[in-house]
Structures are given as C-alpha cells and as structure tokens.
C-alpha positions as protocol buffer text, in pm:
chain_id: "A"
residue {
  index: 1
  type: SER
  ca { x: -160 y: 1101 z: -971 }
}
residue {
  index: 2
  type: LYS
  ca { x: -356 y: 976 z: -1275 }
}
residue {
  index: 3
  type: VAL
  ca { x: -223 y: 723 z: -1527 }
}
residue {
  index: 4
  type: TYR
  ca { x: -370 y: 697 z: -1874 }
}
residue {
  index: 5
  type: MET
  ca { x: -441 y: 353 z: -1976 }
}
residue {
  index: 6
  type: GLU
  ca { x: -491 y: 304 z: -2351 }
}
residue {
  index: 7
  type: ALA
  ca { x: -797 y: 89 z: -2465 }
}
residue {
  index: 8
  type: THR
  ca { x: -742 y: -275 z: -2521 }
}
residue {
  index: 9
  type: GLN
  ca { x: -944 y: -507 z: -2753 }
}
residue {
  index: 10
  type: ALA
  ca { x: -1037 y: -860 z: -2668 }
}
residue {
  index: 11
  type: ARG
  ca { x: -808 y: -1108 z: -2868 }
}
residue {
  index: 12
  type: THR
  ca { x: -1076 y: -1392 z: -2819 }
}
residue {
  index: 13
  type: GLY
  ca { x: -1433 y: -1410 z: -2708 }
}
residue {
  index: 14
  type: LEU
  ca { x: -1312 y: -1531 z: -2371 }
}
residue {
  index: 15
  type: GLU
  ca { x: -1129 y: -1211 z: -2303 }
}
residue {
  index: 16
  type: ARG
  ca { x: -1268 y: -869 z: -2210 }
}
residue {
  index: 17
  type: SER
  ca { x: -1214 y: -532 z: -2379 }
}
residue {
  index: 18
  type: PHE
  ca { x: -1131 y: -221 z: -2176 }
}
residue {
  index: 19
  type: PRO
  ca { x: -1200 y: 132 z: -2271 }
}
residue {
  index: 20
  type: ALA
  ca { x: -931 y: 405 z: -2263 }
}
residue {
  index: 21
  type: ARG
  ca { x: -935 y: 538 z: -1905 }
}
residue {
  index: 22
  type: PHE
  ca { x: -738 y: 717 z: -1619 }
}
residue {
  index: 23
  type: VAL
  ca { x: -655 y: 520 z: -1326 }
}
residue {
  index: 24
  type: ASP
  ca { x: -533 y: 639 z: -972 }
}
residue {
  index: 25
  type: ASP
  ca { x: -169 y: 582 z: -914 }
}
residue {
  index: 26
  type: ILE
  ca { x: -101 y: 627 z: -533 }
}
residue {
  index: 27
  type: THR
  ca { x: 245 y: 636 z: -390 }
}
residue {
  index: 28
  type: TYR
  ca { x: 290 y: 669 z: -18 }
}
residue {
  index: 29
  type: TYR
  ca { x: 603 y: 826 z: 146 }
}
residue {
  index: 30
  type: TYR
  ca { x: 726 y: 827 z: 507 }
}
residue {
  index: 31
  type: ASN
  ca { x: 1012 y: 1001 z: 690 }
}
residue {
  index: 32
  type: THR
  ca { x: 1164 y: 984 z: 1033 }
}
residue {
  index: 33
  type: LYS
  ca { x: 1334 y: 1266 z: 1225 }
}
residue {
  index: 34
  type: GLY
  ca { x: 1284 y: 1509 z: 939 }
}
residue {
  index: 35
  type: ASP
  ca { x: 1500 y: 1312 z: 690 }
}
residue {
  index: 36
  type: THR
  ca { x: 1437 y: 1304 z: 309 }
}
residue {
  index: 37
  type: PRO
  ca { x: 1092 y: 1109 z: 259 }
}
residue {
  index: 38
  type: ILE
  ca { x: 1114 y: 755 z: 141 }
}
residue {
  index: 39
  type: GLU
  ca { x: 864 y: 577 z: -87 }
}
residue {
  index: 40
  type: LEU
  ca { x: 680 y: 316 z: 110 }
}
residue {
  index: 41
  type: LYS
  ca { x: 614 y: -14 z: -45 }
}
residue {
  index: 42
  type: LEU
  ca { x: 288 y: -183 z: 79 }
}
residue {
  index: 43
  type: PHE
  ca { x: 430 y: -523 z: 108 }
}
residue {
  index: 44
  type: LYS
  ca { x: 420 y: -694 z: 450 }
}
residue {
  index: 45
  type: SER
  ca { x: 788 y: -790 z: 422 }
}
residue {
  index: 46
  type: LYS
  ca { x: 888 y: -425 z: 324 }
}
residue {
  index: 47
  type: LEU
  ca { x: 672 y: -279 z: 606 }
}
residue {
  index: 48
  type: ARG
  ca { x: 825 y: -514 z: 869 }
}
residue {
  index: 49
  type: GLU
  ca { x: 1176 y: -404 z: 782 }
}
residue {
  index: 50
  type: LEU
  ca { x: 1081 y: -34 z: 896 }
}
residue {
  index: 51
  type: PHE
  ca { x: 1009 y: -142 z: 1263 }
}
residue {
  index: 52
  type: GLU
  ca { x: 1212 y: -292 z: 1539 }
}
residue {
  index: 53
  type: ASN
  ca { x: 942 y: -465 z: 1718 }
}
residue {
  index: 54
  type: LYS
  ca { x: 854 y: -753 z: 1488 }
}
residue {
  index: 55
  type: ASP
  ca { x: 608 y: -916 z: 1729 }
}
residue {
  index: 56
  type: LEU
  ca { x: 402 y: -576 z: 1760 }
}
residue {
  index: 57
  type: PHE
  ca { x: 392 y: -553 z: 1405 }
}
residue {
  index: 58
  type: ASN
  ca { x: 275 y: -924 z: 1355 }
}
residue {
  index: 59
  type: ASN
  ca { x: 6 y: -881 z: 1609 }
}
residue {
  index: 60
  type: PHE
  ca { x: -137 y: -576 z: 1422 }
}
residue {
  index: 61
  type: ILE
  ca { x: -138 y: -757 z: 1082 }
}
residue {
  index: 62
  type: LYS
  ca { x: -313 y: -1040 z: 1239 }
}
residue {
  index: 63
  type: ARG
  ca { x: -591 y: -829 z: 1388 }
}
residue {
  index: 64
  type: ASN
  ca { x: -629 y: -562 z: 1117 }
}
residue {
  index: 65
  type: SER
  ca { x: -686 y: -654 z: 746 }
}
residue {
  index: 66
  type: ARG
  ca { x: -630 y: -419 z: 466 }
}
residue {
  index: 67
  type: SER
  ca { x: -849 y: -354 z: 163 }
}
residue {
  index: 68
  type: LYS
  ca { x: -795 y: -101 z: -119 }
}
residue {
  index: 69
  type: ASP
  ca { x: -1088 y: 115 z: 22 }
}
residue {
  index: 70
  type: ASN
  ca { x: -914 y: 193 z: 352 }
}
residue {
  index: 71
  type: THR
  ca { x: -545 y: 169 z: 290 }
}
residue {
  index: 72
  type: ASN
  ca { x: -487 y: 530 z: 407 }
}
residue {
  index: 73
  type: GLN
  ca { x: -653 y: 484 z: 740 }
}
residue {
  index: 74
  type: TRP
  ca { x: -489 y: 131 z: 760 }
}
residue {
  index: 75
  type: LEU
  ca { x: -131 y: 283 z: 739 }
}
residue {
  index: 76
  type: ILE
  ca { x: -225 y: 549 z: 997 }
}
residue {
  index: 77
  type: ASP
  ca { x: -340 y: 291 z: 1239 }
}
residue {
  index: 78
  type: LEU
  ca { x: -19 y: 79 z: 1178 }
}
residue {
  index: 79
  type: PHE
  ca { x: 209 y: 376 z: 1240 }
}
residue {
  index: 80
  type: LYS
  ca { x: 15 y: 495 z: 1547 }
}
residue {
  index: 81
  type: HIS
  ca { x: 23 y: 145 z: 1690 }
}
residue {
  index: 82
  type: MET
  ca { x: 384 y: 82 z: 1613 }
}
residue {
  index: 83
  type: ASP
  ca { x: 475 y: 432 z: 1786 }
}
residue {
  index: 84
  type: GLN
  ca { x: 325 y: 310 z: 2134 }
}
C-alpha cells in the first residue's frame, strides 16, 4: 500500500526539507496449514520464534544478508531453507 507523507520544512539550516510524497508501506503475512494469515515482523528475534530449529535459522542469517531491495526474495529463501 502507499502512505501519504506530508511535506516537512527544515527548522534549521542543518536539517533537510522534504516534499510531500507517497511512500511504500509493505506488510508481509504468513500462514501454516491453511490457518488465518499472521502479520510477519521482520526482526530476527521475531522470525526466530517461528521456527523450531534455531541453529538452522542462525546459519541462514549468518550466510545471507538482507537489504531493502531484495527482502521478498530473502524471505522466500528463508522459508525454503527452513522447510528442508
């Protein structure tokens, strides 16, 4: 979804002004066994709680870094890795 951010004026010469703009607001959901989808929080601690094998999760996190550009593919790879 898109979120409207109002324009902000710089209060001092050291700050930046921002024009009014629309910003992407991405929310991820997951479900297991056909249950109601649950919102997925993208914090390591919250993701770790989803999986039983903590060592496998930690190994994946160490080997694969996440950036804003590839979050979708990173999540797909994480769930595929944990499903093994």
